[in-house]
């Protein structure tokens, strides 16, 4: 927000007609750290990469866990995390394409906090899933019985996130 990076490239997915913007490496910045955190093109590119990576990881975790024998709270958190992630990416793209109005920029910031919070809740619910089930979830995964189609244990579920 301090660099006003959202005002530099108001197109998606390309930045200035390219995947990686031409200004990604600016010789004006002496060090790699300086270029990474002070160069508007680099900051916005990294933000986009983080968004796509997060969307991919959350979708993959949700797909891997959708048939797992998990507590209802864990399933609800995973479903919520998927919904919040897609909403956050859509909100970020909309914010960018509309030249960052304050209302959308603020909503995008709140969305980041919401996504972090629901991710922590999901990790918390998955952490105790094996113990809460008396070890049955892990035992079922080890034997390949008693699970739905994915065969994912609670421990593997937590690791997937």
mmCIF file with all atom_site columns, C-alpha atoms in Angstrom:
data_model
loop_
_atom_site.group_PDB
_atom_site.id
_atom_site.type_symbol
_atom_site.label_atom_id
_atom_site.label_alt_id
_atom_site.label_comp_id
_atom_site.label_asym_id
_atom_site.label_entity_id
_atom_site.label_seq_id
_atom_site.pdbx_PDB_ins_code
_atom_site.Cartn_x
_atom_site.Cartn_y
_atom_site.Cartn_z
_atom_site.occupancy
_atom_site.B_iso_or_equiv
_atom_site.pdbx_formal_charge
_atom_site.auth_seq_id
_atom_site.auth_comp_id
_atom_site.auth_asym_id
_atom_site.auth_atom_id
_atom_site.pdbx_PDB_model_num
ATOM 1   C CA . UNK A 1 1   ? 0.000   0.000   0.000   1.00 0.00 ? 1   UNK A CA 1
ATOM 2   C CA . UNK A 1 2   ? 2.847   2.397   0.780   1.00 0.00 ? 2   UNK A CA 1
ATOM 3   C CA . UNK A 1 3   ? 4.300   2.075   -2.715  1.00 0.00 ? 3   UNK A CA 1
ATOM 4   C CA . UNK A 1 4   ? 0.910   2.508   -4.425  1.00 0.00 ? 4   UNK A CA 1
ATOM 5   C CA . UNK A 1 5   ? 1.821   -0.624  -6.404  1.00 0.00 ? 5   UNK A CA 1
ATOM 6   C CA . UNK A 1 6   ? -1.842  -1.179  -7.257  1.00 0.00 ? 6   UNK A CA 1
ATOM 7   C CA . UNK A 1 7   ? -1.776  1.939   -9.404  1.00 0.00 ? 7   UNK A CA 1
ATOM 8   C CA . UNK A 1 8   ? 1.132   0.782   -11.587 1.00 0.00 ? 8   UNK A CA 1
ATOM 9   C CA . UNK A 1 9   ? -0.255  -2.187  -13.540 1.00 0.00 ? 9   UNK A CA 1
ATOM 10  C CA . UNK A 1 10  ? -4.033  -2.240  -13.683 1.00 0.00 ? 10  UNK A CA 1
ATOM 11  C CA . UNK A 1 11  ? -4.355  -5.288  -15.891 1.00 0.00 ? 11  UNK A CA 1
ATOM 12  C CA . UNK A 1 12  ? -4.579  -8.959  -15.057 1.00 0.00 ? 12  UNK A CA 1
ATOM 13  C CA . UNK A 1 13  ? -3.032  -11.447 -15.592 1.00 0.00 ? 13  UNK A CA 1
ATOM 14  C CA . UNK A 1 14  ? -0.398  -9.624  -17.656 1.00 0.00 ? 14  UNK A CA 1
ATOM 15  C CA . UNK A 1 15  ? 1.638   -6.688  -16.408 1.00 0.00 ? 15  UNK A CA 1
ATOM 16  C CA . UNK A 1 16  ? 2.448   -4.257  -19.195 1.00 0.00 ? 16  UNK A CA 1
ATOM 17  C CA . UNK A 1 17  ? 1.622   -6.983  -21.705 1.00 0.00 ? 17  UNK A CA 1
ATOM 18  C CA . UNK A 1 18  ? 4.031   -9.463  -20.106 1.00 0.00 ? 18  UNK A CA 1
ATOM 19  C CA . UNK A 1 19  ? 3.877   -12.142 -17.412 1.00 0.00 ? 19  UNK A CA 1
ATOM 20  C CA . UNK A 1 20  ? 6.972   -10.680 -15.735 1.00 0.00 ? 20  UNK A CA 1
ATOM 21  C CA . UNK A 1 21  ? 7.056   -6.895  -16.163 1.00 0.00 ? 21  UNK A CA 1
ATOM 22  C CA . UNK A 1 22  ? 9.966   -5.310  -18.005 1.00 0.00 ? 22  UNK A CA 1
ATOM 23  C CA . UNK A 1 23  ? 10.672  -3.162  -14.931 1.00 0.00 ? 23  UNK A CA 1
ATOM 24  C CA . UNK A 1 24  ? 10.973  -6.206  -12.643 1.00 0.00 ? 24  UNK A CA 1
ATOM 25  C CA . UNK A 1 25  ? 14.691  -5.664  -12.138 1.00 0.00 ? 25  UNK A CA 1
ATOM 26  C CA . UNK A 1 26  ? 15.470  -1.968  -11.739 1.00 0.00 ? 26  UNK A CA 1
ATOM 27  C CA . UNK A 1 27  ? 19.212  -1.137  -11.743 1.00 0.00 ? 27  UNK A CA 1
ATOM 28  C CA . UNK A 1 28  ? 18.390  1.962   -9.669  1.00 0.00 ? 28  UNK A CA 1
ATOM 29  C CA . UNK A 1 29  ? 18.079  -0.334  -6.655  1.00 0.00 ? 29  UNK A CA 1
ATOM 30  C CA . UNK A 1 30  ? 21.507  -1.453  -5.485  1.00 0.00 ? 30  UNK A CA 1
ATOM 31  C CA . UNK A 1 31  ? 20.686  -4.655  -3.626  1.00 0.00 ? 31  UNK A CA 1
ATOM 32  C CA . UNK A 1 32  ? 18.368  -7.595  -4.257  1.00 0.00 ? 32  UNK A CA 1
ATOM 33  C CA . UNK A 1 33  ? 16.457  -6.805  -1.055  1.00 0.00 ? 33  UNK A CA 1
ATOM 34  C CA . UNK A 1 34  ? 15.995  -3.223  -2.102  1.00 0.00 ? 34  UNK A CA 1
ATOM 35  C CA . UNK A 1 35  ? 14.705  -4.270  -5.520  1.00 0.00 ? 35  UNK A CA 1
ATOM 36  C CA . UNK A 1 36  ? 12.426  -6.895  -3.956  1.00 0.00 ? 36  UNK A CA 1
ATOM 37  C CA . UNK A 1 37  ? 10.752  -4.551  -1.475  1.00 0.00 ? 37  UNK A CA 1
ATOM 38  C CA . UNK A 1 38  ? 11.052  -1.090  -3.036  1.00 0.00 ? 38  UNK A CA 1
ATOM 39  C CA . UNK A 1 39  ? 10.538  -1.738  -6.753  1.00 0.00 ? 39  UNK A CA 1
ATOM 40  C CA . UNK A 1 40  ? 6.826   -1.279  -7.499  1.00 0.00 ? 40  UNK A CA 1
ATOM 41  C CA . UNK A 1 41  ? 6.870   -3.745  -10.414 1.00 0.00 ? 41  UNK A CA 1
ATOM 42  C CA . UNK A 1 42  ? 8.602   -6.430  -8.344  1.00 0.00 ? 42  UNK A CA 1
ATOM 43  C CA . UNK A 1 43  ? 6.295   -5.924  -5.358  1.00 0.00 ? 43  UNK A CA 1
ATOM 44  C CA . UNK A 1 44  ? 3.168   -6.247  -7.462  1.00 0.00 ? 44  UNK A CA 1
ATOM 45  C CA . UNK A 1 45  ? 4.550   -9.265  -9.338  1.00 0.00 ? 45  UNK A CA 1
ATOM 46  C CA . UNK A 1 46  ? 5.386   -11.004 -6.046  1.00 0.00 ? 46  UNK A CA 1
ATOM 47  C CA . UNK A 1 47  ? 1.899   -10.231 -4.734  1.00 0.00 ? 47  UNK A CA 1
ATOM 48  C CA . UNK A 1 48  ? 0.358   -11.845 -7.815  1.00 0.00 ? 48  UNK A CA 1
ATOM 49  C CA . UNK A 1 49  ? 2.598   -14.908 -7.526  1.00 0.00 ? 49  UNK A CA 1
ATOM 50  C CA . UNK A 1 50  ? 1.654   -15.248 -3.855  1.00 0.00 ? 50  UNK A CA 1
ATOM 51  C CA . UNK A 1 51  ? -2.053  -15.010 -4.735  1.00 0.00 ? 51  UNK A CA 1
ATOM 52  C CA . UNK A 1 52  ? -1.891  -17.657 -7.464  1.00 0.00 ? 52  UNK A CA 1
ATOM 53  C CA . UNK A 1 53  ? 0.295   -19.935 -5.325  1.00 0.00 ? 53  UNK A CA 1
ATOM 54  C CA . UNK A 1 54  ? -2.073  -19.607 -2.362  1.00 0.00 ? 54  UNK A CA 1
ATOM 55  C CA . UNK A 1 55  ? -5.099  -20.284 -4.562  1.00 0.00 ? 55  UNK A CA 1
ATOM 56  C CA . UNK A 1 56  ? -3.411  -23.374 -6.012  1.00 0.00 ? 56  UNK A CA 1
ATOM 57  C CA . UNK A 1 57  ? -2.262  -24.710 -2.625  1.00 0.00 ? 57  UNK A CA 1
ATOM 58  C CA . UNK A 1 58  ? -5.624  -24.205 -0.919  1.00 0.00 ? 58  UNK A CA 1
ATOM 59  C CA . UNK A 1 59  ? -7.493  -25.758 -3.841  1.00 0.00 ? 59  UNK A CA 1
ATOM 60  C CA . UNK A 1 60  ? -5.103  -28.723 -3.829  1.00 0.00 ? 60  UNK A CA 1
ATOM 61  C CA . UNK A 1 61  ? -5.458  -29.209 -0.067  1.00 0.00 ? 61  UNK A CA 1
ATOM 62  C CA . UNK A 1 62  ? -9.247  -28.998 -0.328  1.00 0.00 ? 62  UNK A CA 1
ATOM 63  C CA . UNK A 1 63  ? -9.315  -31.531 -3.170  1.00 0.00 ? 63  UNK A CA 1
ATOM 64  C CA . UNK A 1 64  ? -7.009  -33.882 -1.269  1.00 0.00 ? 64  UNK A CA 1
ATOM 65  C CA . UNK A 1 65  ? -9.109  -33.690 1.893   1.00 0.00 ? 65  UNK A CA 1
ATOM 66  C CA . UNK A 1 66  ? -12.650 -33.557 0.538   1.00 0.00 ? 66  UNK A CA 1
ATOM 67  C CA . UNK A 1 67  ? -13.239 -37.288 1.046   1.00 0.00 ? 67  UNK A CA 1
ATOM 68  C CA . UNK A 1 68  ? -11.180 -37.700 4.217   1.00 0.00 ? 68  UNK A CA 1
ATOM 69  C CA . UNK A 1 69  ? -12.772 -38.835 7.469   1.00 0.00 ? 69  UNK A CA 1
ATOM 70  C CA . UNK A 1 70  ? -12.309 -35.555 9.308   1.00 0.00 ? 70  UNK A CA 1
ATOM 71  C CA . UNK A 1 71  ? -14.313 -33.932 12.090  1.00 0.00 ? 71  UNK A CA 1
ATOM 72  C CA . UNK A 1 72  ? -17.130 -31.655 10.919  1.00 0.00 ? 72  UNK A CA 1
ATOM 73  C CA . UNK A 1 73  ? -15.274 -28.585 12.252  1.00 0.00 ? 73  UNK A CA 1
ATOM 74  C CA . UNK A 1 74  ? -12.235 -29.406 10.113  1.00 0.00 ? 74  UNK A CA 1
ATOM 75  C CA . UNK A 1 75  ? -14.379 -29.918 7.004   1.00 0.00 ? 75  UNK A CA 1
ATOM 76  C CA . UNK A 1 76  ? -16.201 -26.645 7.674   1.00 0.00 ? 76  UNK A CA 1
ATOM 77  C CA . UNK A 1 77  ? -12.893 -24.815 8.072   1.00 0.00 ? 77  UNK A CA 1
ATOM 78  C CA . UNK A 1 78  ? -11.538 -26.317 4.849   1.00 0.00 ? 78  UNK A CA 1
ATOM 79  C CA . UNK A 1 79  ? -14.702 -25.339 2.962   1.00 0.00 ? 79  UNK A CA 1
ATOM 80  C CA . UNK A 1 80  ? -14.523 -21.856 4.444   1.00 0.00 ? 80  UNK A CA 1
ATOM 81  C CA . UNK A 1 81  ? -10.847 -21.514 3.607   1.00 0.00 ? 81  UNK A CA 1
ATOM 82  C CA . UNK A 1 82  ? -11.535 -22.457 -0.002  1.00 0.00 ? 82  UNK A CA 1
ATOM 83  C CA . UNK A 1 83  ? -14.387 -19.943 -0.263  1.00 0.00 ? 83  UNK A CA 1
ATOM 84  C CA . UNK A 1 84  ? -12.412 -17.141 1.395   1.00 0.00 ? 84  UNK A CA 1
ATOM 85  C CA . UNK A 1 85  ? -9.379  -17.800 -0.825  1.00 0.00 ? 85  UNK A CA 1
ATOM 86  C CA . UNK A 1 86  ? -11.386 -17.592 -4.051  1.00 0.00 ? 86  UNK A CA 1
ATOM 87  C CA . UNK A 1 87  ? -13.170 -14.493 -2.753  1.00 0.00 ? 87  UNK A CA 1
ATOM 88  C CA . UNK A 1 88  ? -9.866  -12.867 -1.776  1.00 0.00 ? 88  UNK A CA 1
ATOM 89  C CA . UNK A 1 89  ? -8.297  -13.479 -5.195  1.00 0.00 ? 89  UNK A CA 1
ATOM 90  C CA . UNK A 1 90  ? -11.413 -12.178 -6.984  1.00 0.00 ? 90  UNK A CA 1
ATOM 91  C CA . UNK A 1 91  ? -11.475 -9.145  -4.706  1.00 0.00 ? 91  UNK A CA 1
ATOM 92  C CA . UNK A 1 92  ? -7.779  -8.490  -5.330  1.00 0.00 ? 92  UNK A CA 1
ATOM 93  C CA . UNK A 1 93  ? -8.211  -8.636  -9.100  1.00 0.00 ? 93  UNK A CA 1
ATOM 94  C CA . UNK A 1 94  ? -11.301 -6.408  -8.937  1.00 0.00 ? 94  UNK A CA 1
ATOM 95  C CA . UNK A 1 95  ? -9.448  -3.933  -6.723  1.00 0.00 ? 95  UNK A CA 1
ATOM 96  C CA . UNK A 1 96  ? -6.589  -3.811  -9.214  1.00 0.00 ? 96  UNK A CA 1
ATOM 97  C CA . UNK A 1 97  ? -8.781  -3.443  -12.307 1.00 0.00 ? 97  UNK A CA 1
ATOM 98  C CA . UNK A 1 98  ? -10.750 -0.591  -10.727 1.00 0.00 ? 98  UNK A CA 1
ATOM 99  C CA . UNK A 1 99  ? -7.615  1.392   -9.780  1.00 0.00 ? 99  UNK A CA 1
ATOM 100 C CA . UNK A 1 100 ? -7.752  0.597   -6.064  1.00 0.00 ? 100 UNK A CA 1
ATOM 101 C CA . UNK A 1 101 ? -10.737 2.436   -4.621  1.00 0.00 ? 101 UNK A CA 1
ATOM 102 C CA . UNK A 1 102 ? -10.359 2.784   -0.849  1.00 0.00 ? 102 UNK A CA 1
ATOM 103 C CA . UNK A 1 103 ? -13.424 0.632   -0.139  1.00 0.00 ? 103 UNK A CA 1
ATOM 104 C CA . UNK A 1 104 ? -12.120 -2.312  -2.172  1.00 0.00 ? 104 UNK A CA 1
ATOM 105 C CA . UNK A 1 105 ? -8.559  -1.861  -0.929  1.00 0.00 ? 105 UNK A CA 1
ATOM 106 C CA . UNK A 1 106 ? -9.815  -1.972  2.657   1.00 0.00 ? 106 UNK A CA 1
ATOM 107 C CA . UNK A 1 107 ? -11.973 -5.007  1.914   1.00 0.00 ? 107 UNK A CA 1
ATOM 108 C CA . UNK A 1 108 ? -8.933  -6.735  0.388   1.00 0.00 ? 108 UNK A CA 1
ATOM 109 C CA . UNK A 1 109 ? -6.921  -6.020  3.545   1.00 0.00 ? 109 UNK A CA 1
ATOM 110 C CA . UNK A 1 110 ? -9.754  -7.410  5.684   1.00 0.00 ? 110 UNK A CA 1
ATOM 111 C CA . UNK A 1 111 ? -9.923  -10.437 3.406   1.00 0.00 ? 111 UNK A CA 1
ATOM 112 C CA . UNK A 1 112 ? -6.248  -11.153 4.076   1.00 0.00 ? 112 UNK A CA 1
ATOM 113 C CA . UNK A 1 113 ? -6.896  -11.136 7.817   1.00 0.00 ? 113 UNK A CA 1
ATOM 114 C CA . UNK A 1 114 ? -9.946  -13.358 7.336   1.00 0.00 ? 114 UNK A CA 1
ATOM 115 C CA . UNK A 1 115 ? -7.969  -15.841 5.245   1.00 0.00 ? 115 UNK A CA 1
ATOM 116 C CA . UNK A 1 116 ? -5.165  -15.986 7.800   1.00 0.00 ? 116 UNK A CA 1
ATOM 117 C CA . UNK A 1 117 ? -7.689  -16.485 10.615  1.00 0.00 ? 117 UNK A CA 1
ATOM 118 C CA . UNK A 1 118 ? -9.585  -19.297 8.907   1.00 0.00 ? 118 UNK A CA 1
ATOM 119 C CA . UNK A 1 119 ? -6.297  -20.987 7.973   1.00 0.00 ? 119 UNK A CA 1
ATOM 120 C CA . UNK A 1 120 ? -5.260  -20.954 11.634  1.00 0.00 ? 120 UNK A CA 1
ATOM 121 C CA . UNK A 1 121 ? -8.679  -22.330 12.606  1.00 0.00 ? 121 UNK A CA 1
ATOM 122 C CA . UNK A 1 122 ? -8.308  -25.111 10.016  1.00 0.00 ? 122 UNK A CA 1
ATOM 123 C CA . UNK A 1 123 ? -4.868  -26.020 11.330  1.00 0.00 ? 123 UNK A CA 1
ATOM 124 C CA . UNK A 1 124 ? -6.235  -26.055 14.863  1.00 0.00 ? 124 UNK A CA 1
ATOM 125 C CA . UNK A 1 125 ? -9.141  -28.359 13.979  1.00 0.00 ? 125 UNK A CA 1
ATOM 126 C CA . UNK A 1 126 ? -6.911  -30.683 11.961  1.00 0.00 ? 126 UNK A CA 1
ATOM 127 C CA . UNK A 1 127 ? -4.258  -30.833 14.658  1.00 0.00 ? 127 UNK A CA 1
ATOM 128 C CA . UNK A 1 128 ? -6.476  -32.710 17.076  1.00 0.00 ? 128 UNK A CA 1
ATOM 129 C CA . UNK A 1 129 ? -8.428  -34.699 14.501  1.00 0.00 ? 129 UNK A CA 1
ATOM 130 C CA . UNK A 1 130 ? -6.509  -37.948 15.011  1.00 0.00 ? 130 UNK A CA 1
ATOM 131 C CA . UNK A 1 131 ? -6.581  -37.767 18.805  1.00 0.00 ? 131 UNK A CA 1
ATOM 132 C CA . UNK A 1 132 ? -10.241 -36.731 18.881  1.00 0.00 ? 132 UNK A CA 1
ATOM 133 C CA . UNK A 1 133 ? -11.158 -39.774 16.846  1.00 0.00 ? 133 UNK A CA 1
ATOM 134 C CA . UNK A 1 134 ? -9.220  -41.986 19.260  1.00 0.00 ? 134 UNK A CA 1
ATOM 135 C CA . UNK A 1 135 ? -6.620  -42.679 16.598  1.00 0.00 ? 135 UNK A CA 1
ATOM 136 C CA . UNK A 1 136 ? -9.230  -44.254 14.306  1.00 0.00 ? 136 UNK A CA 1
ATOM 137 C CA . UNK A 1 137 ? -8.534  -41.789 11.509  1.00 0.00 ? 137 UNK A CA 1
ATOM 138 C CA . UNK A 1 138 ? -4.804  -42.581 11.456  1.00 0.00 ? 138 UNK A CA 1
ATOM 139 C CA . UNK A 1 139 ? -5.461  -46.307 11.837  1.00 0.00 ? 139 UNK A CA 1
ATOM 140 C CA . UNK A 1 140 ? -7.927  -46.269 8.964   1.00 0.00 ? 140 UNK A CA 1
ATOM 141 C CA . UNK A 1 141 ? -5.404  -44.450 6.788   1.00 0.00 ? 141 UNK A CA 1
ATOM 142 C CA . UNK A 1 142 ? -2.683  -46.944 7.691   1.00 0.00 ? 142 UNK A CA 1
ATOM 143 C CA . UNK A 1 143 ? -4.854  -49.923 6.764   1.00 0.00 ? 143 UNK A CA 1
ATOM 144 C CA . UNK A 1 144 ? -6.616  -48.257 3.878   1.00 0.00 ? 144 UNK A CA 1
ATOM 145 C CA . UNK A 1 145 ? -9.993  -49.160 5.399   1.00 0.00 ? 145 UNK A CA 1
ATOM 146 C CA . UNK A 1 146 ? -12.716 -47.043 6.867   1.00 0.00 ? 146 UNK A CA 1
ATOM 147 C CA . UNK A 1 147 ? -11.822 -43.988 4.824   1.00 0.00 ? 147 UNK A CA 1
ATOM 148 C CA . UNK A 1 148 ? -13.630 -42.393 1.968   1.00 0.00 ? 148 UNK A CA 1
ATOM 149 C CA . UNK A 1 149 ? -11.947 -42.261 -1.421  1.00 0.00 ? 149 UNK A CA 1
ATOM 150 C CA . UNK A 1 150 ? -8.893  -40.175 -0.488  1.00 0.00 ? 150 UNK A CA 1
ATOM 151 C CA . UNK A 1 151 ? -7.414  -42.259 2.359   1.00 0.00 ? 151 UNK A CA 1
ATOM 152 C CA . UNK A 1 152 ? -5.956  -39.132 3.987   1.00 0.00 ? 152 UNK A CA 1
ATOM 153 C CA . UNK A 1 153 ? -5.126  -39.189 7.691   1.00 0.00 ? 153 UNK A CA 1
ATOM 154 C CA . UNK A 1 154 ? -5.629  -36.211 9.988   1.00 0.00 ? 154 UNK A CA 1
ATOM 155 C CA . UNK A 1 155 ? -1.852  -35.839 10.277  1.00 0.00 ? 155 UNK A CA 1
ATOM 156 C CA . UNK A 1 156 ? -1.505  -35.782 6.484   1.00 0.00 ? 156 UNK A CA 1
ATOM 157 C CA . UNK A 1 157 ? -4.419  -33.362 6.322   1.00 0.00 ? 157 UNK A CA 1
ATOM 158 C CA . UNK A 1 158 ? -2.669  -30.917 8.647   1.00 0.00 ? 158 UNK A CA 1
ATOM 159 C CA . UNK A 1 159 ? 0.569   -31.316 6.684   1.00 0.00 ? 159 UNK A CA 1
ATOM 160 C CA . UNK A 1 160 ? -1.280  -30.557 3.436   1.00 0.00 ? 160 UNK A CA 1
ATOM 161 C CA . UNK A 1 161 ? -2.086  -27.094 4.685   1.00 0.00 ? 161 UNK A CA 1
#
